[in-house]
XYZ file of C-alpha atoms in Angstrom:
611
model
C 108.439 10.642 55.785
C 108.637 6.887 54.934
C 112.695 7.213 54.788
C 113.061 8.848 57.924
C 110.552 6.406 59.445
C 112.685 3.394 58.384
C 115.549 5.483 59.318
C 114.625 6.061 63.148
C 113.621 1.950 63.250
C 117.045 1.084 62.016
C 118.389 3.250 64.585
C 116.277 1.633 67.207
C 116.916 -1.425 65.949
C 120.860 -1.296 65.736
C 120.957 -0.166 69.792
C 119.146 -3.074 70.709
C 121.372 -5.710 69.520
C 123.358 -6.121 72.351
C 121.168 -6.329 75.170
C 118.972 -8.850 73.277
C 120.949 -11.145 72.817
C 122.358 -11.194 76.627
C 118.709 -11.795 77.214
C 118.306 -14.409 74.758
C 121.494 -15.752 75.890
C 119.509 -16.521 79.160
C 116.877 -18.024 77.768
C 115.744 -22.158 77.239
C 117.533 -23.043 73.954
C 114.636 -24.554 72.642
C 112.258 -20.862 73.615
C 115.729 -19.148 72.419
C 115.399 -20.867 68.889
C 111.549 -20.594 68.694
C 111.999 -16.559 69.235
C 115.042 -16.290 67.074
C 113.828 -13.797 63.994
C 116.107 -15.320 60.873
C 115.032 -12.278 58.559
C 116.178 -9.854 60.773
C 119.407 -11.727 61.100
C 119.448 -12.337 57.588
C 119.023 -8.818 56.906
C 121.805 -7.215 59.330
C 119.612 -5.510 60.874
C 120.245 -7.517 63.881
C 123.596 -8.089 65.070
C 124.920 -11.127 67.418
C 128.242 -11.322 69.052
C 130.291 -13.982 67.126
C 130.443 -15.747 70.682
C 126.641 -15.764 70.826
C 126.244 -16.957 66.898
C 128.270 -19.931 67.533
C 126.832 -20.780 70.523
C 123.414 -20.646 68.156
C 125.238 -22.707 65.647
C 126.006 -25.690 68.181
C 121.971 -25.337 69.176
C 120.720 -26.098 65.776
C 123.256 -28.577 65.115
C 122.117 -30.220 68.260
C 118.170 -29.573 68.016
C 117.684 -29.827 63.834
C 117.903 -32.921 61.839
C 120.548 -33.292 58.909
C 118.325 -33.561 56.086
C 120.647 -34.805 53.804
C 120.750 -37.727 55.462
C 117.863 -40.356 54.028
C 117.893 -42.351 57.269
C 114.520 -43.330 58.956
C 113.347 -40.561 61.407
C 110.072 -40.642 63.469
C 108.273 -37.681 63.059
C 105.091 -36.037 64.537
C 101.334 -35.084 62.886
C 101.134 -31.879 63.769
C 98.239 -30.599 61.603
C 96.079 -33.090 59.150
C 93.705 -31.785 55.905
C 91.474 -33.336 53.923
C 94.480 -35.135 51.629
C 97.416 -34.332 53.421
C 99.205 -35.074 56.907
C 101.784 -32.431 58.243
C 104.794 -33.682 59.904
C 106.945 -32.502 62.541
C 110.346 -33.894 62.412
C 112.062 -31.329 64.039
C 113.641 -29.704 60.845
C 113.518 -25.972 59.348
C 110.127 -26.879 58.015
C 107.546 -29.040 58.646
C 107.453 -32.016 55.979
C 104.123 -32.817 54.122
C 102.767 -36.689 53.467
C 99.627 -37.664 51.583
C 96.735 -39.133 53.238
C 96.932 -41.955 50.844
C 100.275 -43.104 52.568
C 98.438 -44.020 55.848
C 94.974 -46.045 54.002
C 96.131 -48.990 56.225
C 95.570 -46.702 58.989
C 92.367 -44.775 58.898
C 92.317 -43.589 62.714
C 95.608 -41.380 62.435
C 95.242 -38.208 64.493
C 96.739 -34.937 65.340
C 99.983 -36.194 67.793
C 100.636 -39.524 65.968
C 104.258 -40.646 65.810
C 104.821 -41.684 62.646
C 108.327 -43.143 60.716
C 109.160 -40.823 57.537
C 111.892 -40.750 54.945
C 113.150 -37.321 53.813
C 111.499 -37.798 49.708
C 112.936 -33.829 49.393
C 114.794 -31.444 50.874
C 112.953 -28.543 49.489
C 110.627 -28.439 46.144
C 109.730 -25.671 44.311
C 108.185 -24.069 46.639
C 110.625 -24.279 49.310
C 108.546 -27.060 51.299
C 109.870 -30.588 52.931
C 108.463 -33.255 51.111
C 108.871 -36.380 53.314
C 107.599 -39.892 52.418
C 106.304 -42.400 55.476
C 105.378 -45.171 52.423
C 109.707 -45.547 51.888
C 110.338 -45.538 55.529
C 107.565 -48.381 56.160
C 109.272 -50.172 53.673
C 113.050 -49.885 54.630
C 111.606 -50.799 58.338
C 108.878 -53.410 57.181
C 110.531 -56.643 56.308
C 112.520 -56.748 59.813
C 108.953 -55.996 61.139
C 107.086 -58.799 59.196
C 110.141 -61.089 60.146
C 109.618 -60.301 63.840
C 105.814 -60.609 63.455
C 105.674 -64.274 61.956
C 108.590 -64.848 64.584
C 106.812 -64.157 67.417
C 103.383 -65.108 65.939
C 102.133 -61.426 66.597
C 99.059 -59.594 64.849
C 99.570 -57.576 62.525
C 97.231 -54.803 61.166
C 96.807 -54.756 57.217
C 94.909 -52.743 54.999
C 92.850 -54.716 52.061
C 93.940 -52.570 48.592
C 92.256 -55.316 45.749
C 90.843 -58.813 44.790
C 93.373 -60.673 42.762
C 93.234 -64.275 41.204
C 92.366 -66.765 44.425
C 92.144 -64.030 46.785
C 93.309 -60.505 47.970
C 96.261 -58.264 48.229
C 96.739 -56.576 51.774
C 99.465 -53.751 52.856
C 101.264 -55.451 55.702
C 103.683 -52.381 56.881
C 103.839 -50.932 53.074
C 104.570 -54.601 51.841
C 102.183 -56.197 49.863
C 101.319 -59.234 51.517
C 99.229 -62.131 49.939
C 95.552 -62.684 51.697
C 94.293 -66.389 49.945
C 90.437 -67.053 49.438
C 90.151 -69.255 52.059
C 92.488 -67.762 54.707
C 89.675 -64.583 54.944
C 87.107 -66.957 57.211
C 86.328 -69.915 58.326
C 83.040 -69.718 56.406
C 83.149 -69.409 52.384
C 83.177 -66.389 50.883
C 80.895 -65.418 48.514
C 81.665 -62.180 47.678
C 84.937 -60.871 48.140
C 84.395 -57.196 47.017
C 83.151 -56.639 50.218
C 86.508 -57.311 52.504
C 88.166 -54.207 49.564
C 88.891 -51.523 51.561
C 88.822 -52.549 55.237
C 91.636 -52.757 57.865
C 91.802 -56.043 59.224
C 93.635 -57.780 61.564
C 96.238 -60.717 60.041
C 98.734 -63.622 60.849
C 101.595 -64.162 59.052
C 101.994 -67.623 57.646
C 104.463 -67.476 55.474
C 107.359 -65.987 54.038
C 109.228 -66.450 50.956
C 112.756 -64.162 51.225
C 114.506 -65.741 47.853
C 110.901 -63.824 46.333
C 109.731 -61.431 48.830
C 106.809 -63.167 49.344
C 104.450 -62.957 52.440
C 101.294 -64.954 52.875
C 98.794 -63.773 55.906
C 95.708 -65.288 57.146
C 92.669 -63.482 59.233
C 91.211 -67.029 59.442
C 94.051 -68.450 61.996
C 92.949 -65.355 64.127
C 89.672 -66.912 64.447
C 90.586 -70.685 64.460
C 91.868 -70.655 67.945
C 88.627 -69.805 69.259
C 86.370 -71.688 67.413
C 88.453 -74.752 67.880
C 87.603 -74.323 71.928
C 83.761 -73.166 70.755
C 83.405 -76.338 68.534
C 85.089 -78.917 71.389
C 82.646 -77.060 73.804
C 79.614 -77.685 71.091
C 80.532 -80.899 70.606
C 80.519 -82.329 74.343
C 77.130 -81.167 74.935
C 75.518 -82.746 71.490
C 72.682 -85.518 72.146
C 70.071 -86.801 69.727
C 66.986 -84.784 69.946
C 68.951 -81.846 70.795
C 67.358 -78.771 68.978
C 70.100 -76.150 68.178
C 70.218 -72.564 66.431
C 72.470 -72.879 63.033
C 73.081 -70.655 60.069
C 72.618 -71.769 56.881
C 76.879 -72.331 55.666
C 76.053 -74.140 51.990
C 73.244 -75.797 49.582
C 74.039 -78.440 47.461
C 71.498 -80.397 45.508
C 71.878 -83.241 48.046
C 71.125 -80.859 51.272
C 72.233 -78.191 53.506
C 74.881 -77.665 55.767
C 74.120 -75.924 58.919
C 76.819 -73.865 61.198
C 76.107 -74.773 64.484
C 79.315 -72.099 65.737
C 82.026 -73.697 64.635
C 80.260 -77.197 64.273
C 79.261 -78.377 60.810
C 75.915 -80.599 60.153
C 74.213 -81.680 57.348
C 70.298 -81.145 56.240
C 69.704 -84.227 54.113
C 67.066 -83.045 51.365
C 64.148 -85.360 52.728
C 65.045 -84.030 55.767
C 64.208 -80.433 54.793
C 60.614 -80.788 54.838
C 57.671 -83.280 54.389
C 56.677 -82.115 51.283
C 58.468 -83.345 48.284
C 61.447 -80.630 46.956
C 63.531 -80.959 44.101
C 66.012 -78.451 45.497
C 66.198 -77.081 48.900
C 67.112 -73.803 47.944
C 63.021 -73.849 47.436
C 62.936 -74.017 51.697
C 66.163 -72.231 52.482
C 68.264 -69.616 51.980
C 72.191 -68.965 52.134
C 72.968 -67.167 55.818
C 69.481 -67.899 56.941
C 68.855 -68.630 60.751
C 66.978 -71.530 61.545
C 66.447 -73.924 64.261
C 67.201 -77.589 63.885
C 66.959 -81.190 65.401
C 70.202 -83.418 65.732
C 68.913 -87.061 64.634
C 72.408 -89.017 64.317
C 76.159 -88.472 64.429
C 79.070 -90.555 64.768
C 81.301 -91.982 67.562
C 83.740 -88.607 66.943
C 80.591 -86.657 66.159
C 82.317 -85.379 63.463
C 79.287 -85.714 61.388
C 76.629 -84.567 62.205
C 72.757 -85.462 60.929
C 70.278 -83.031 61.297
C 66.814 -82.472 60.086
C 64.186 -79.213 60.010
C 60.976 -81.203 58.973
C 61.136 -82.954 62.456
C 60.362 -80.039 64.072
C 56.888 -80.001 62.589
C 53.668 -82.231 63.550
C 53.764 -85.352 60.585
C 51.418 -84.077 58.093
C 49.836 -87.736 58.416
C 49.039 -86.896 62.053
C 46.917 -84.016 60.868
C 45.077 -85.559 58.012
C 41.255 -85.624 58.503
C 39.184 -88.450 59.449
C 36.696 -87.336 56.943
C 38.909 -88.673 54.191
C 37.871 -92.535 53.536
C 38.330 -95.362 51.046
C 35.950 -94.392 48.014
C 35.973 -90.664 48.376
C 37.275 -88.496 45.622
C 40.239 -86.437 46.230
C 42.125 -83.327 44.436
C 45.923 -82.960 44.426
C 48.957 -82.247 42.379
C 51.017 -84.220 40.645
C 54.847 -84.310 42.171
C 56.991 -87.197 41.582
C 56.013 -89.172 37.922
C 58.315 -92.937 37.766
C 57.624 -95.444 34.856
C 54.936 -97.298 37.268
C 53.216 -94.879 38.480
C 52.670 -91.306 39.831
C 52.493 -89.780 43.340
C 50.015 -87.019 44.108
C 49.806 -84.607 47.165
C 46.658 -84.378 48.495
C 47.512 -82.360 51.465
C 50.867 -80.846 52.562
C 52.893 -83.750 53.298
C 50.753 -86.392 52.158
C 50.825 -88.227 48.880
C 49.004 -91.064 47.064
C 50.161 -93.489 44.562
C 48.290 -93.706 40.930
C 49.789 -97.123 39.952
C 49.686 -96.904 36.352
C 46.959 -99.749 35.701
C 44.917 -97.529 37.641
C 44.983 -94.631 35.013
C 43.505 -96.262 32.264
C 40.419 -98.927 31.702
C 43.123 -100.397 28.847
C 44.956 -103.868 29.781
C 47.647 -102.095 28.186
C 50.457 -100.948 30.493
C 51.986 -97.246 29.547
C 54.236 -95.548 31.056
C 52.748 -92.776 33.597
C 53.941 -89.956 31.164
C 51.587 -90.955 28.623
C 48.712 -89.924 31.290
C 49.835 -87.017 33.664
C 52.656 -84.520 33.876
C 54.525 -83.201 36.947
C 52.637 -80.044 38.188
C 49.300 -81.269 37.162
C 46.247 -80.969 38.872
C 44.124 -84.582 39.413
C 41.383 -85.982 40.903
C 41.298 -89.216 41.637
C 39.547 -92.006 44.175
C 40.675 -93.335 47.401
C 41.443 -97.124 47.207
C 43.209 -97.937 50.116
C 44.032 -95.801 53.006
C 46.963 -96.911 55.852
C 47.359 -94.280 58.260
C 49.607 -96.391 60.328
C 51.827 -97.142 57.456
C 50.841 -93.891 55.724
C 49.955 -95.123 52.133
C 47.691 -94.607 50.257
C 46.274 -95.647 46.754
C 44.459 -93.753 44.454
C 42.794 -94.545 40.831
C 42.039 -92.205 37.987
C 40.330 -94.495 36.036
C 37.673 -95.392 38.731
C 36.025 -91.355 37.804
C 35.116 -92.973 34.322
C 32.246 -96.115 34.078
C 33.983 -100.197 33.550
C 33.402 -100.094 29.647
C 33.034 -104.074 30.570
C 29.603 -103.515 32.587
C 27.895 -103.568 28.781
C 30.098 -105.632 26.459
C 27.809 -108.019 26.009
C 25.358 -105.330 24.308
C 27.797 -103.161 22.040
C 30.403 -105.823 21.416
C 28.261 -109.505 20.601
C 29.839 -112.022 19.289
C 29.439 -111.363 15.555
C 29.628 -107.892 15.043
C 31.884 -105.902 13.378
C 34.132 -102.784 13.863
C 37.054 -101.070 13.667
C 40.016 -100.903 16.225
C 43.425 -99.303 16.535
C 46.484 -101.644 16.468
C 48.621 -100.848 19.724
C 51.002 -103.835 19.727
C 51.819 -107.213 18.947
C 53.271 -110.319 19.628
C 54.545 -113.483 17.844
C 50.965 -114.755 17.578
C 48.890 -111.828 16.685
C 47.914 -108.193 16.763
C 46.345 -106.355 20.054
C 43.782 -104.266 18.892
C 41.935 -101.274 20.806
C 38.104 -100.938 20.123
C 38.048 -98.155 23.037
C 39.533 -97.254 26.138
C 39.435 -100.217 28.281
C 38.451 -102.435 25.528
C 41.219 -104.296 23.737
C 40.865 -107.573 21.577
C 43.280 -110.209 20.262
C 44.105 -111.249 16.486
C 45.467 -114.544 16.252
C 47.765 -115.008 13.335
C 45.834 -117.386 11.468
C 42.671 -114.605 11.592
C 44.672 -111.663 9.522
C 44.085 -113.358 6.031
C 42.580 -115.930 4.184
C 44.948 -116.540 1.965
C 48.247 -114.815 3.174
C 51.217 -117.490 5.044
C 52.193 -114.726 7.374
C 55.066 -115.331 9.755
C 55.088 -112.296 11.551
C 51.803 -109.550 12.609
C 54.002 -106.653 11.571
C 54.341 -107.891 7.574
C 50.284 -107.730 7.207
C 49.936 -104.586 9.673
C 52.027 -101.956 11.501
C 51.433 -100.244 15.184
C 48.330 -97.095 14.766
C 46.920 -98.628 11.940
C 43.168 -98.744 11.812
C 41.402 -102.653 10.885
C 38.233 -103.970 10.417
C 37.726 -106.496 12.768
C 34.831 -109.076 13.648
C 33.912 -110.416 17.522
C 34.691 -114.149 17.503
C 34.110 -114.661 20.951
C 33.469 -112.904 24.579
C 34.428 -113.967 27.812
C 33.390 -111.296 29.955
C 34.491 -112.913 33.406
C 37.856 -113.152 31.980
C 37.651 -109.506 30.244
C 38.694 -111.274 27.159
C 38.122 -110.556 23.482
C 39.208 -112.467 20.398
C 38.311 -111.000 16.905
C 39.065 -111.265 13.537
C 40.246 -109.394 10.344
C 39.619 -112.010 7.668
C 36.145 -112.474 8.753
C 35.245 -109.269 7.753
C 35.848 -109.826 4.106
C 34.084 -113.526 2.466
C 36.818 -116.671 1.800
C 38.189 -116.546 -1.565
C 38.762 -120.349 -0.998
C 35.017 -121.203 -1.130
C 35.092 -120.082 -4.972
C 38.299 -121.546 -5.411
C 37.323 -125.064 -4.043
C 34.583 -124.680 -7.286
C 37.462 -123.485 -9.974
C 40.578 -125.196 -9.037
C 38.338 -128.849 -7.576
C 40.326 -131.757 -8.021
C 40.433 -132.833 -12.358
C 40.284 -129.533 -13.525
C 42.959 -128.564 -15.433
C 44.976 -124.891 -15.876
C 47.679 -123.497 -17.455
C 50.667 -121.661 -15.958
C 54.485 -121.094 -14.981
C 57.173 -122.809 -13.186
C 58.091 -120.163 -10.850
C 60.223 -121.522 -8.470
C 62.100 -125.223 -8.396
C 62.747 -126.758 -4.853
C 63.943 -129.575 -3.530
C 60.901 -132.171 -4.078
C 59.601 -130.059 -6.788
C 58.657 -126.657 -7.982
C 55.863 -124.153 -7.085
C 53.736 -122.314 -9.656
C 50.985 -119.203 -9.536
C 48.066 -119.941 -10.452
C 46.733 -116.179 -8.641
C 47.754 -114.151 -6.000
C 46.005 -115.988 -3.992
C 46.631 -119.696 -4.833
C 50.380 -121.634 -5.108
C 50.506 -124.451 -6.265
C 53.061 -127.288 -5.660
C 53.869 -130.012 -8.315
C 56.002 -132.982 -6.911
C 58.570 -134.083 -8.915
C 57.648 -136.877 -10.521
C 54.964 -134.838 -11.677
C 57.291 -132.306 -13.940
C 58.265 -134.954 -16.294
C 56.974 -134.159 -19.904
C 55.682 -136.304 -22.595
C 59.574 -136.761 -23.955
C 60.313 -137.588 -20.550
C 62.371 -134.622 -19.807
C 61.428 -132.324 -16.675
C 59.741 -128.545 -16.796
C 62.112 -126.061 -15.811
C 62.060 -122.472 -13.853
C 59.807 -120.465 -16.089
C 58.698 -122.860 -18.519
C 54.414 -122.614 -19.101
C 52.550 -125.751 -19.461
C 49.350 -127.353 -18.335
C 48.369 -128.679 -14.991
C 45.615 -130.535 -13.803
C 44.863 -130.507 -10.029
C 45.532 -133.585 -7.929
C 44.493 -132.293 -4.396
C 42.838 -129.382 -3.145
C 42.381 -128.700 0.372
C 40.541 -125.471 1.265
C 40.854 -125.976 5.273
C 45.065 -126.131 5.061
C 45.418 -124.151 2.056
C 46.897 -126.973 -0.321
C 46.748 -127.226 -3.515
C 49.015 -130.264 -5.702
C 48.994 -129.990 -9.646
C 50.590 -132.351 -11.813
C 51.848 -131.751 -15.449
C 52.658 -135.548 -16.125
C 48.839 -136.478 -15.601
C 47.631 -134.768 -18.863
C 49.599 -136.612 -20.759
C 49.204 -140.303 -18.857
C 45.689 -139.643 -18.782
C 45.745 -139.643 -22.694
C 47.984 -142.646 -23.198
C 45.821 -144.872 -20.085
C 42.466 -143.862 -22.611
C 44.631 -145.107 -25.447
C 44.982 -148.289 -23.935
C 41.410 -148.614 -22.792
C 40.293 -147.996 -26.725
C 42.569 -150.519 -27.934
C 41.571 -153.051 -25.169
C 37.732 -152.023 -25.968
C 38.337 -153.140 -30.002
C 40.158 -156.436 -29.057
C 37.614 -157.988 -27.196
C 34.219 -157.322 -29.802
C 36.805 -158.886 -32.280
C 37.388 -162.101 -29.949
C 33.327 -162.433 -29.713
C 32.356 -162.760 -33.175
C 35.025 -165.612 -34.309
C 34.113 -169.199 -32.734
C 36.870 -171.082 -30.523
C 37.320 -174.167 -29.462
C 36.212 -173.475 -26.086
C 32.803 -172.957 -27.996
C 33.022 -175.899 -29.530
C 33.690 -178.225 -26.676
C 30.628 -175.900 -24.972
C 28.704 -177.020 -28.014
C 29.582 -180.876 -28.513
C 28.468 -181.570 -24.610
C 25.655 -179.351 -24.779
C 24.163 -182.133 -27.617
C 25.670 -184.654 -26.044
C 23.547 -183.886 -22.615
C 20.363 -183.586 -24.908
C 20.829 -186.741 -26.597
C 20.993 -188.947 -23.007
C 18.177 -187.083 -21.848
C 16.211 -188.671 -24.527
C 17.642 -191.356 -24.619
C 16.219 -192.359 -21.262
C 13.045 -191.125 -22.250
C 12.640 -193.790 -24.299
C-alpha cells in the first residue's frame, strides 16, 4: 500500500511540473525564491524548464551574498536568545553571533542592523557562523579616526581596571580610559565604572602603536566650565551655598560647590577643638556652608561650617562666675599649660603654675593627659574677649597658710631633691613647699664645687629650717645642721702646738698637702718641709708635724715639719744662755769693784763731815 501510495504522489507530482513553474514564473522573485522547495528540486521530483532554472540562477546570484567573500556586510537580528544573536544577511542560512560580541551594546533588539564578517561558511552542523567583533574591527579605526576628527561621541563599553585607569571597547578597539579622565571629581573606587556603557571623547591617538586614549571627563567639562563661570559671578561673602564634600585632608575640607572648589579650613569646621575633620564630616556628604573670603579671581575660595552656628560663647550661662568650680575635659595639652572644655565650644586655660602649690615649673604632662576629666576654679572670666583662666591647684588648701606651725625655724625633716643650681640643692618638703640648700650648708667638712657631687636629683636628705620668710614664700634649710660639727672636736685635737704624725700626699706649688683624716687637710708651706739635714720632705714621705694655725670658721689648718726640730735647737740655746749667766754672777768684775771702792769712798765723806 505504501509503494503504490508513493507511486500515485510521484505521478501527481511529475504532471504538475509544468504548470508550476509558469505560475511561479509570474510570481515576485523575492515570494518566487521564498516558495521555491530545494528538496523537491534536489530530488527530481520536480522538474523546471532549463529556461526557467536559469532564470532562477540569475535570481540568487542577484538576491544571495557570495560567502566566500570575507568583505564587511551589514546584516539583520532577526531572532535573539539568551547567548546568542541570529543574523540575517541575506544568505542560504541565517548566520549566528554571540551575545558577548555586542557587551558594548546592551540595548540590541530584534531588527538591529548590525556589520558582520563571514567567521564560516558552514560548521559541522551545516550553520553560518558569522563574526560582528572582526567586522567592528576592520571598520573601527577609520571610525575612531573620524570620531576624534570631528570631535564626535563615541559609545564605549568599560571591560577592566588596569594600572592608572580602565580599558574601554571603542568600536571592538581597546581604547585607553586614564584615572582621571573618568570625572571631574576623584575616584575612589573604580570597580564600580566595570561593566557600564559610557559615553567617551577621543583624545588621542597613537597610529605608529595603535593606541587610543578617551576621556568621559571632557564630556562633562564643557558644561561645568559655563556652571562654574555662572557660580562664580554670583559669589559674595556671607553667601551660604549647598556643597558636597570633594576631599579631607588633615588641614581641611574641600567643598564642591558644582563645579566650584572651596576650602573648609579645620578651625573652620566647628567650634569645638578637632584633631581631624573626618571626626565632623564625611566623604560625599551634603552640607551647607558660609563663603568668608576669596580672591580677586575667586579662584580660591574660603569657606567655613562653624559660622553657621550661634558662638558657643554667646550661649554660655551667666551663672558661671569668677570663683565657681567647673568640670571639663582636657583637649589641647602645650608645655605651659592645658586647655579644658567646659562647654561645647568653650575652653579655659590651666597655666601650669596653676596646677601645682610647688614653685617648681613642670611641664603640663606631668599633671593631666588629653581626654581627661578636671575640675578646676574660675579665675578670670572675659566674655568679650572670651578667655578664661582656670586653676587646679586652688581645689587643694595654700600649704603656706600654716608654715609657721609645721615648718619653725629649727626643726628638722626630710625632703626630696628636685633640682639644682650652681649654688645649691632645691629640696621638696611637700607639695607647694620647697626649700633652698646653699652650697656651703651640704657639709661640714666637704669643699664641694658642684650640688650634684654630694647629692643627685630624687634623693631623699635630712634637712634643718634655717630660716622662714613667709611673705616671700621662702625657705632656706640645711643638711649639715642635722648632723653636730666635727670641727668643734677638732679645734680641741689639732689646736695650734699640738703635734701629729703623717704623709706627704700631694706637693704643690708653695708646698704640699697632707691627711691628717678624712676630714682634715692640712697644708705645710714650703719653708716648712725642710728637715733637720736641711733637705725637703717629699711625696709620700711620713714625718711629724706640729700645727701652726687652725681656723675652724674657714676650714684651715697649716702644719709645719721644720718647727719640731727649731723648737729643739731655740731650747738648746736658751739652756746654754741659762748656764752662762749663773757662771758670770758668782766671779767678781771690775765693774764690782769700782761699785765697791765708791761705795766706801761715799761712807768715808759722810763721816767725815760728821766730825
Amino acid at each position: 500500500m505504501a509503494e503504490e501510495k508513493a507511486t500515485v504522489e510521484a505521478t501527481e507530482t511529475a504532471a504538475a511540473p509544468e504548470v508550476k513553474v509558469e505560475t511561479q514564473a509570474q510570481q515576485d522573485p523575492k515570494e518566487f525564491l521564498e516558495n521555491f522547495d530545494w528538496e523537491k528540486y534536489e530530488e527530481g521530483i520536480e522538474r523546471v524548464d532549463d529556461s526557467k532554472l536559469k532564470e532562477f540562477e540569475n535570481l540568487v546570484e542577484e538576491n544571495f551574498v557570495d560567502t566566500a567573500d570575507e568583505e564587511v556586510v551589514e546584516g539583520t537580528v532577526v531572532h535573539m536568545t539568551d547567548r546568542e544573536a541570529i543574523i540575517d544577511i541575506n544568505a542560504k542560512s541565517e548566520g549566528v553571533i554571540s551575545l558577548n560580541e555586542f557587551r558594548y551594546n546592551p540595548d540590541l533588539k530584534v531588527g538591529d542592523k548590525v556589520e558582520v564578517l563571514i567567521d564560516i561558511r558552514e560548521d559541522k552542523t551545516g550553520q553560518l557562523v558569522l563574526s560582528h567583533r572582526k567586522a567592528r574591527t576592520i571598520k573601527a579605526w577609520d571610525r575612531v579616526n573620524n570620531a576624534h576628527d570631528k570631535e564626535e561621541i563615541v559609545t564605549g563599553f568599560v571591560k577592566c581596571r588596569t594600572k592608572g585607569g580602565m580599558i574601554v571597547d571603542v568600536f571592538g578597539i581597546e581604547a585607553f580610559l586614564p584615572g582621571s579622565q573618568i570625572d571631574v571629581k576623584p575616584i575612589r573606587d573604580y570597580d564600580q565604572y566595570v561593566g557600564k556603557t559610557m559615553e567617551f571623547k577621543v583624545v588621542k591617538i597613537n597610529h605608529e602603536f595603535k593606541n587610543v586614549v578617551v576621556s568621559h571627563k571632557a564630556l562633562i567639562e564643557a558644561d561645568i566650565e559655563e556652571q562654574k563661570k555662572e557660580i562664580i559671578g554670583q559669589l559674595e561673602k556671607g553667601q551660604v551655598l549647598e556643597g558636597v564634600v570633594k576631599n579631607i585632608t588633615s588641614y581641611g575640607v574641600f567643598i564642591d560647590l558644582g563645579g566650584v572648589d572651596g576650602l573648609i579650613h579645620i578651625t573652620d569646621l566647628s567650634w569645638s577643638r578637632i584633631n581631624h575633620p573626618n571626626e565632623v564630616v564625611e566623604l560625599d556628604q551634603k552640607l551647607n556652608v558660609v563663603i568668608l573670603d576669596f580672591d580677586d579671581n575667586k579662584s580660591r575660595i574660603q569657606l567655613g561650617l562653624k559660622q553657621l552656628e550661634k558662638h558657643p560663647w554667646d550661649a554660655l550661662g551667666d551663672e558661671i562666675k569668677v570663683g565657681d568650680k567647673v568640670k571639663g575635659k582636657v583637649v589641647v595639652i602645650a608645655d605651659y599649660g592645658a586647655f579644658i572644655e567646659v562647654a561645647d565650644g568653650v575652653e579655659g586655660l590651666i597655666h601650669v603654675s596653676e596646677m601645682s602649690w610647688s614653685t617648681h615649673l613642670r611641664s603640663a604632662q606631668d599633671f593631666v593627659n588629653v581626654g581627661d576629666e578636671v575640675e578646676a576654679v574660675v579665675l578670670t572670666l572675659d566674655r568679650e574677649e572670651r578667655k578664661m583662666s582656670l586653676g587646679i591647684k586652688q581645689l587643694t588648701p595654700d600649704p603656706w597658710t600654716d608654715i609657721t606651725s609645721k615648718y619653725p625655724v629649727g626643726s628638722k625633716h626630710k625632703g626630696i631633691v628636685r633640682n639644682f643650681t650652681n649654688f645649691g640643692v632645691f629640696v621638696e618638703l611637700e607639695e607647694g613647699i620647697d626649700g633652698l640648700i646653699y652650697i656651703s650648708d651640704l657639709s661640714w667638712t666637704k669643699k664641694i664645687k658642684h650640688p650634684s657631687e654630694f647629692v643627685a636629683v630624687g634623693d631623699t636628705l635630712e634637712v634643718e629650717v634655717l630660716e622662714l620668710d613667709v611673705e616671700g614664700r621662702k625657705l632656706s634649710l640645711g643638711h649639715k645642721q642635722t648632723t653636730a660639727n666635727p670641727w668643734d672636736k677638732y679645734s680641741e685635737d689639732f689646736a695650734e702646738g699640738t703635734v701629729h704624725t703623717a704623709a706627704i700626699a700631694e706637693v704643690v706649688d708653695k708646698g704640699a698637702t697632707i691627711n691628717f683624716n678624712e676630714d682634715i687637710v692640712g697644708f705645710v708651706p714650703s719653708r716648712h718641709m725642710e728637715k733637720e739635714d736641711g733637705k725637703k720632705l717629699v711625696k709620700g714621705e711620713t714625718a711629724e708635724f706640729k700645727i701652726i694655725e687652725f681656723n675652724k670658721d674657714f676650714k684651715r689648718v697649716v702644719a709645719s715639719h721644720t718647727a719640731i726640730f727649731r723648737e729643739q735647737e731655740e731650747k738648746n740655746v736658751k739652756a746654754a744662755k741659762s748656764r752662762s749667766t749663773s757662771s758670770d754672777e758668782a766671779a767678781p768684775t771690775l765693774g764690782d769693784a769700782n761699785a765697791q771702792l765708791q761705795a766706801l769712798k761715799d761712807k768715808m765723806e759722810a763721816a767725815a763731815k760728821k766730825k
